């Protein structure tokens, strides 16, 4: 962070207020189910470092926080991925309290399917994409990126792209996952994993 970048960030945030310019990208941190704690640690550490560094250049924590978003890879371990995103929300809420940021200003959380979970079988990937999307939605992701089931083969068919586009619509319109505040609340297993 430099003074010139701080000025550019402030100018951009005024001109395009709904655009997030600082992404804490944790997709490279994903290394299977055992990396969930390391991902959470990196998310909080990096986000806090950004808040402190930019603050040294005259930006308020609230101004910086309005520019933050977090991007996680979602693996195939269904319950653990739900718990990971829920745990992140709990941890980042503590950071927000430390900086006296309003709770309703929670930064967006993106979820991307982890490439390591994909195989050469398009149909297996479609099923995995659906369960990974469900775990991201139940975990509280605000945005979801689903690649076509055959994307890892180098090119995608129209059918695979259509299925990838429609997974989140099916979860929303047929499963109604968007109509429950916290679908995992009260699940003993997920609550224990989250803690």
PDB file of C-alpha atoms in Angstrom:
ATOM      1  CA  UNK A   1       0.000   0.000   0.000  1.00  0.00           C
ATOM      2  CA  UNK A   2       1.317   3.418  -0.967  1.00  0.00           C
ATOM      3  CA  UNK A   3      -0.161   6.908  -0.579  1.00  0.00           C
ATOM      4  CA  UNK A   4      -0.902   7.019  -4.329  1.00  0.00           C
ATOM      5  CA  UNK A   5      -2.731   3.675  -4.159  1.00  0.00           C
ATOM      6  CA  UNK A   6      -4.649   4.850  -1.096  1.00  0.00           C
ATOM      7  CA  UNK A   7      -5.785   7.947  -2.991  1.00  0.00           C
ATOM      8  CA  UNK A   8      -6.763   5.832  -6.007  1.00  0.00           C
ATOM      9  CA  UNK A   9      -8.691   3.436  -3.761  1.00  0.00           C
ATOM     10  CA  UNK A  10     -10.573   6.298  -2.147  1.00  0.00           C
ATOM     11  CA  UNK A  11     -11.377   7.896  -5.524  1.00  0.00           C
ATOM     12  CA  UNK A  12     -12.539   4.594  -6.990  1.00  0.00           C
ATOM     13  CA  UNK A  13     -14.705   3.847  -3.955  1.00  0.00           C
ATOM     14  CA  UNK A  14     -16.442   7.218  -4.384  1.00  0.00           C
ATOM     15  CA  UNK A  15     -17.021   6.787  -8.128  1.00  0.00           C
ATOM     16  CA  UNK A  16     -18.025   3.110  -8.077  1.00  0.00           C
ATOM     17  CA  UNK A  17     -19.288   2.565  -4.514  1.00  0.00           C
ATOM     18  CA  UNK A  18     -20.663  -0.956  -5.020  1.00  0.00           C
ATOM     19  CA  UNK A  19     -17.483  -2.326  -6.557  1.00  0.00           C
ATOM     20  CA  UNK A  20     -15.062  -4.174  -4.261  1.00  0.00           C
ATOM     21  CA  UNK A  21     -11.440  -3.406  -5.087  1.00  0.00           C
ATOM     22  CA  UNK A  22      -9.637  -5.509  -2.458  1.00  0.00           C
ATOM     23  CA  UNK A  23     -10.034  -9.279  -2.681  1.00  0.00           C
ATOM     24  CA  UNK A  24      -8.524 -11.626  -0.140  1.00  0.00           C
ATOM     25  CA  UNK A  25      -8.107 -14.576  -2.490  1.00  0.00           C
ATOM     26  CA  UNK A  26      -7.783 -17.833  -0.568  1.00  0.00           C
ATOM     27  CA  UNK A  27      -8.257 -20.263  -3.447  1.00  0.00           C
ATOM     28  CA  UNK A  28      -4.517 -20.990  -3.579  1.00  0.00           C
ATOM     29  CA  UNK A  29      -4.620 -21.888   0.135  1.00  0.00           C
ATOM     30  CA  UNK A  30      -6.976 -24.801  -0.525  1.00  0.00           C
ATOM     31  CA  UNK A  31      -5.168 -28.118  -0.204  1.00  0.00           C
ATOM     32  CA  UNK A  32      -7.953 -30.545   0.592  1.00  0.00           C
ATOM     33  CA  UNK A  33     -10.199 -30.837   3.633  1.00  0.00           C
ATOM     34  CA  UNK A  34      -7.283 -30.612   6.042  1.00  0.00           C
ATOM     35  CA  UNK A  35      -6.501 -27.040   4.939  1.00  0.00           C
ATOM     36  CA  UNK A  36      -9.702 -25.444   6.296  1.00  0.00           C
ATOM     37  CA  UNK A  37      -8.041 -24.073   9.435  1.00  0.00           C
ATOM     38  CA  UNK A  38      -5.096 -22.705   7.443  1.00  0.00           C
ATOM     39  CA  UNK A  39      -7.536 -21.028   5.037  1.00  0.00           C
ATOM     40  CA  UNK A  40      -9.400 -19.382   7.905  1.00  0.00           C
ATOM     41  CA  UNK A  41      -6.156 -18.279   9.514  1.00  0.00           C
ATOM     42  CA  UNK A  42      -4.931 -16.781   6.224  1.00  0.00           C
ATOM     43  CA  UNK A  43      -8.265 -15.019   5.646  1.00  0.00           C
ATOM     44  CA  UNK A  44      -8.302 -13.299   9.018  1.00  0.00           C
ATOM     45  CA  UNK A  45      -4.581 -12.514   9.007  1.00  0.00           C
ATOM     46  CA  UNK A  46      -4.629 -11.073   5.469  1.00  0.00           C
ATOM     47  CA  UNK A  47      -7.832  -9.100   5.974  1.00  0.00           C
ATOM     48  CA  UNK A  48      -6.551  -7.628   9.238  1.00  0.00           C
ATOM     49  CA  UNK A  49      -3.204  -6.768   7.612  1.00  0.00           C
ATOM     50  CA  UNK A  50      -5.025  -4.933   4.803  1.00  0.00           C
ATOM     51  CA  UNK A  51      -7.071  -2.949   7.315  1.00  0.00           C
ATOM     52  CA  UNK A  52      -3.921  -1.947   9.228  1.00  0.00           C
ATOM     53  CA  UNK A  53      -1.749  -1.184   6.173  1.00  0.00           C
ATOM     54  CA  UNK A  54      -4.295   0.999   4.435  1.00  0.00           C
ATOM     55  CA  UNK A  55      -5.103   2.748   7.711  1.00  0.00           C
ATOM     56  CA  UNK A  56      -1.451   3.856   7.888  1.00  0.00           C
ATOM     57  CA  UNK A  57      -2.074   5.752   4.632  1.00  0.00           C
ATOM     58  CA  UNK A  58      -4.950   7.775   5.999  1.00  0.00           C
ATOM     59  CA  UNK A  59      -7.943   5.600   5.144  1.00  0.00           C
ATOM     60  CA  UNK A  60     -10.430   4.764   7.861  1.00  0.00           C
ATOM     61  CA  UNK A  61     -11.097   1.093   8.671  1.00  0.00           C
ATOM     62  CA  UNK A  62     -14.691   1.603   7.475  1.00  0.00           C
ATOM     63  CA  UNK A  63     -13.522   2.935   4.078  1.00  0.00           C
ATOM     64  CA  UNK A  64     -11.145   0.014   3.635  1.00  0.00           C
ATOM     65  CA  UNK A  65     -13.694  -2.504   4.843  1.00  0.00           C
ATOM     66  CA  UNK A  66     -16.201  -1.308   2.226  1.00  0.00           C
ATOM     67  CA  UNK A  67     -13.669  -2.359  -0.418  1.00  0.00           C
ATOM     68  CA  UNK A  68     -12.969  -5.854   0.980  1.00  0.00           C
ATOM     69  CA  UNK A  69     -14.283  -9.174  -0.235  1.00  0.00           C
ATOM     70  CA  UNK A  70     -13.121 -12.732   0.459  1.00  0.00           C
ATOM     71  CA  UNK A  71     -12.816 -15.563  -2.048  1.00  0.00           C
ATOM     72  CA  UNK A  72     -12.712 -19.197  -0.875  1.00  0.00           C
ATOM     73  CA  UNK A  73     -12.288 -22.499  -2.701  1.00  0.00           C
ATOM     74  CA  UNK A  74     -15.006 -25.015  -1.852  1.00  0.00           C
ATOM     75  CA  UNK A  75     -13.933 -28.627  -1.678  1.00  0.00           C
ATOM     76  CA  UNK A  76     -15.823 -31.891  -1.744  1.00  0.00           C
ATOM     77  CA  UNK A  77     -16.006 -32.343   2.038  1.00  0.00           C
ATOM     78  CA  UNK A  78     -19.627 -31.194   2.348  1.00  0.00           C
ATOM     79  CA  UNK A  79     -20.029 -30.552   6.080  1.00  0.00           C
ATOM     80  CA  UNK A  80     -16.510 -29.214   6.563  1.00  0.00           C
ATOM     81  CA  UNK A  81     -16.996 -26.632   3.804  1.00  0.00           C
ATOM     82  CA  UNK A  82     -20.255 -25.458   5.393  1.00  0.00           C
ATOM     83  CA  UNK A  83     -18.486 -25.150   8.733  1.00  0.00           C
ATOM     84  CA  UNK A  84     -15.497 -23.348   7.172  1.00  0.00           C
ATOM     85  CA  UNK A  85     -17.633 -20.537   5.767  1.00  0.00           C
ATOM     86  CA  UNK A  86     -19.700 -20.285   8.952  1.00  0.00           C
ATOM     87  CA  UNK A  87     -16.517 -20.162  11.058  1.00  0.00           C
ATOM     88  CA  UNK A  88     -15.129 -17.420   8.840  1.00  0.00           C
ATOM     89  CA  UNK A  89     -18.210 -15.310   9.483  1.00  0.00           C
ATOM     90  CA  UNK A  90     -17.762 -15.758  13.243  1.00  0.00           C
ATOM     91  CA  UNK A  91     -14.043 -14.935  13.100  1.00  0.00           C
ATOM     92  CA  UNK A  92     -14.421 -11.915  10.850  1.00  0.00           C
ATOM     93  CA  UNK A  93     -17.214 -10.582  13.061  1.00  0.00           C
ATOM     94  CA  UNK A  94     -14.638 -10.456  15.877  1.00  0.00           C
ATOM     95  CA  UNK A  95     -12.275  -8.458  13.642  1.00  0.00           C
ATOM     96  CA  UNK A  96     -15.125  -6.085  12.805  1.00  0.00           C
ATOM     97  CA  UNK A  97     -15.842  -5.597  16.502  1.00  0.00           C
ATOM     98  CA  UNK A  98     -12.159  -4.823  17.152  1.00  0.00           C
ATOM     99  CA  UNK A  99     -12.243  -2.091  14.480  1.00  0.00           C
ATOM    100  CA  UNK A 100     -15.707  -0.923  15.621  1.00  0.00           C
ATOM    101  CA  UNK A 101     -17.243  -1.657  12.215  1.00  0.00           C
ATOM    102  CA  UNK A 102     -21.017  -2.121  11.913  1.00  0.00           C
ATOM    103  CA  UNK A 103     -22.098  -5.756  11.735  1.00  0.00           C
ATOM    104  CA  UNK A 104     -24.356  -5.125   8.743  1.00  0.00           C
ATOM    105  CA  UNK A 105     -21.292  -4.112   6.689  1.00  0.00           C
ATOM    106  CA  UNK A 106     -20.032  -7.710   6.397  1.00  0.00           C
ATOM    107  CA  UNK A 107     -17.885  -8.074   3.259  1.00  0.00           C
ATOM    108  CA  UNK A 108     -19.077 -10.392   0.485  1.00  0.00           C
ATOM    109  CA  UNK A 109     -17.835 -13.969   0.515  1.00  0.00           C
ATOM    110  CA  UNK A 110     -17.263 -15.630  -2.853  1.00  0.00           C
ATOM    111  CA  UNK A 111     -17.118 -19.388  -3.294  1.00  0.00           C
ATOM    112  CA  UNK A 112     -15.367 -21.109  -6.188  1.00  0.00           C
ATOM    113  CA  UNK A 113     -15.304 -24.848  -6.750  1.00  0.00           C
ATOM    114  CA  UNK A 114     -11.833 -26.170  -5.991  1.00  0.00           C
ATOM    115  CA  UNK A 115     -10.194 -27.409  -9.219  1.00  0.00           C
ATOM    116  CA  UNK A 116      -8.534 -30.239  -7.264  1.00  0.00           C
ATOM    117  CA  UNK A 117     -11.949 -31.819  -6.679  1.00  0.00           C
ATOM    118  CA  UNK A 118     -12.746 -32.167 -10.380  1.00  0.00           C
ATOM    119  CA  UNK A 119     -12.166 -35.322 -12.416  1.00  0.00           C
ATOM    120  CA  UNK A 120     -12.187 -36.217 -16.109  1.00  0.00           C
ATOM    121  CA  UNK A 121     -15.772 -37.473 -15.784  1.00  0.00           C
ATOM    122  CA  UNK A 122     -18.197 -34.696 -16.682  1.00  0.00           C
ATOM    123  CA  UNK A 123     -21.161 -36.326 -14.908  1.00  0.00           C
ATOM    124  CA  UNK A 124     -19.255 -36.803 -11.653  1.00  0.00           C
ATOM    125  CA  UNK A 125     -18.210 -33.153 -11.818  1.00  0.00           C
ATOM    126  CA  UNK A 126     -21.838 -32.039 -12.274  1.00  0.00           C
ATOM    127  CA  UNK A 127     -22.869 -33.900  -9.125  1.00  0.00           C
ATOM    128  CA  UNK A 128     -19.877 -32.550  -7.205  1.00  0.00           C
ATOM    129  CA  UNK A 129     -20.631 -29.034  -8.407  1.00  0.00           C
ATOM    130  CA  UNK A 130     -24.148 -29.329  -7.023  1.00  0.00           C
ATOM    131  CA  UNK A 131     -23.063 -30.566  -3.588  1.00  0.00           C
ATOM    132  CA  UNK A 132     -20.238 -28.027  -3.423  1.00  0.00           C
ATOM    133  CA  UNK A 133     -22.654 -25.250  -4.381  1.00  0.00           C
ATOM    134  CA  UNK A 134     -25.042 -26.448  -1.668  1.00  0.00           C
ATOM    135  CA  UNK A 135     -22.300 -26.402   0.960  1.00  0.00           C
ATOM    136  CA  UNK A 136     -21.293 -22.884  -0.123  1.00  0.00           C
ATOM    137  CA  UNK A 137     -24.892 -21.624   0.008  1.00  0.00           C
ATOM    138  CA  UNK A 138     -25.615 -23.259   3.365  1.00  0.00           C
ATOM    139  CA  UNK A 139     -22.291 -21.958   4.704  1.00  0.00           C
ATOM    140  CA  UNK A 140     -23.311 -18.415   3.833  1.00  0.00           C
ATOM    141  CA  UNK A 141     -21.513 -17.575   0.577  1.00  0.00           C
ATOM    142  CA  UNK A 142     -22.805 -14.434  -1.100  1.00  0.00           C
ATOM    143  CA  UNK A 143     -21.459 -15.248  -4.554  1.00  0.00           C
ATOM    144  CA  UNK A 144     -20.889 -18.550  -6.281  1.00  0.00           C
ATOM    145  CA  UNK A 145     -18.793 -19.526  -9.292  1.00  0.00           C
ATOM    146  CA  UNK A 146     -19.550 -22.909 -10.830  1.00  0.00           C
ATOM    147  CA  UNK A 147     -17.534 -24.117 -13.794  1.00  0.00           C
ATOM    148  CA  UNK A 148     -19.012 -26.529 -16.350  1.00  0.00           C
ATOM    149  CA  UNK A 149     -18.446 -30.209 -15.598  1.00  0.00           C
ATOM    150  CA  UNK A 150     -16.197 -30.594 -18.626  1.00  0.00           C
ATOM    151  CA  UNK A 151     -14.230 -27.345 -18.163  1.00  0.00           C
ATOM    152  CA  UNK A 152     -11.151 -29.251 -17.007  1.00  0.00           C
ATOM    153  CA  UNK A 153     -11.012 -31.117 -20.303  1.00  0.00           C
ATOM    154  CA  UNK A 154     -10.112 -27.933 -22.125  1.00  0.00           C
ATOM    155  CA  UNK A 155     -13.447 -26.990 -23.674  1.00  0.00           C
ATOM    156  CA  UNK A 156     -17.064 -27.069 -22.604  1.00  0.00           C
ATOM    157  CA  UNK A 157     -20.235 -28.121 -24.358  1.00  0.00           C
ATOM    158  CA  UNK A 158     -23.349 -25.964 -24.412  1.00  0.00           C
ATOM    159  CA  UNK A 159     -25.092 -28.529 -22.211  1.00  0.00           C
ATOM    160  CA  UNK A 160     -22.370 -28.456 -19.533  1.00  0.00           C
ATOM    161  CA  UNK A 161     -22.350 -24.649 -19.485  1.00  0.00           C
ATOM    162  CA  UNK A 162     -26.153 -24.574 -19.169  1.00  0.00           C
ATOM    163  CA  UNK A 163     -26.096 -27.009 -16.241  1.00  0.00           C
ATOM    164  CA  UNK A 164     -23.373 -24.967 -14.503  1.00  0.00           C
ATOM    165  CA  UNK A 165     -25.407 -21.769 -14.929  1.00  0.00           C
ATOM    166  CA  UNK A 166     -28.558 -23.388 -13.585  1.00  0.00           C
ATOM    167  CA  UNK A 167     -27.227 -25.123 -10.448  1.00  0.00           C
ATOM    168  CA  UNK A 168     -27.602 -22.025  -8.278  1.00  0.00           C
ATOM    169  CA  UNK A 169     -31.049 -21.322  -9.747  1.00  0.00           C
ATOM    170  CA  UNK A 170     -32.205 -24.826  -8.841  1.00  0.00           C
ATOM    171  CA  UNK A 171     -30.855 -24.427  -5.300  1.00  0.00           C
ATOM    172  CA  UNK A 172     -32.632 -21.102  -4.981  1.00  0.00           C
ATOM    173  CA  UNK A 173     -35.936 -21.732  -6.739  1.00  0.00           C
ATOM    174  CA  UNK A 174     -36.539 -25.399  -6.009  1.00  0.00           C
ATOM    175  CA  UNK A 175     -34.681 -25.977  -2.747  1.00  0.00           C
ATOM    176  CA  UNK A 176     -35.397 -22.460  -1.402  1.00  0.00           C
ATOM    177  CA  UNK A 177     -31.965 -22.222   0.222  1.00  0.00           C
ATOM    178  CA  UNK A 178     -32.161 -18.434  -0.014  1.00  0.00           C
ATOM    179  CA  UNK A 179     -35.265 -18.253   2.187  1.00  0.00           C
ATOM    180  CA  UNK A 180     -33.621 -19.472   5.382  1.00  0.00           C
ATOM    181  CA  UNK A 181     -31.270 -17.213   7.339  1.00  0.00           C
ATOM    182  CA  UNK A 182     -28.994 -20.021   8.527  1.00  0.00           C
ATOM    183  CA  UNK A 183     -29.986 -23.455   7.194  1.00  0.00           C
ATOM    184  CA  UNK A 184     -27.281 -25.168   9.259  1.00  0.00           C
ATOM    185  CA  UNK A 185     -28.287 -23.606  12.591  1.00  0.00           C
ATOM    186  CA  UNK A 186     -29.137 -26.206  15.177  1.00  0.00           C
ATOM    187  CA  UNK A 187     -27.285 -29.009  13.426  1.00  0.00           C
ATOM    188  CA  UNK A 188     -25.119 -30.394  16.212  1.00  0.00           C
ATOM    189  CA  UNK A 189     -22.501 -31.804  13.839  1.00  0.00           C
ATOM    190  CA  UNK A 190     -22.098 -28.586  11.851  1.00  0.00           C
ATOM    191  CA  UNK A 191     -22.123 -26.442  14.998  1.00  0.00           C
ATOM    192  CA  UNK A 192     -19.298 -28.554  16.477  1.00  0.00           C
ATOM    193  CA  UNK A 193     -17.301 -28.373  13.231  1.00  0.00           C
ATOM    194  CA  UNK A 194     -17.825 -24.613  13.096  1.00  0.00           C
ATOM    195  CA  UNK A 195     -16.493 -24.141  16.622  1.00  0.00           C
TER     196      UNK A 195
END
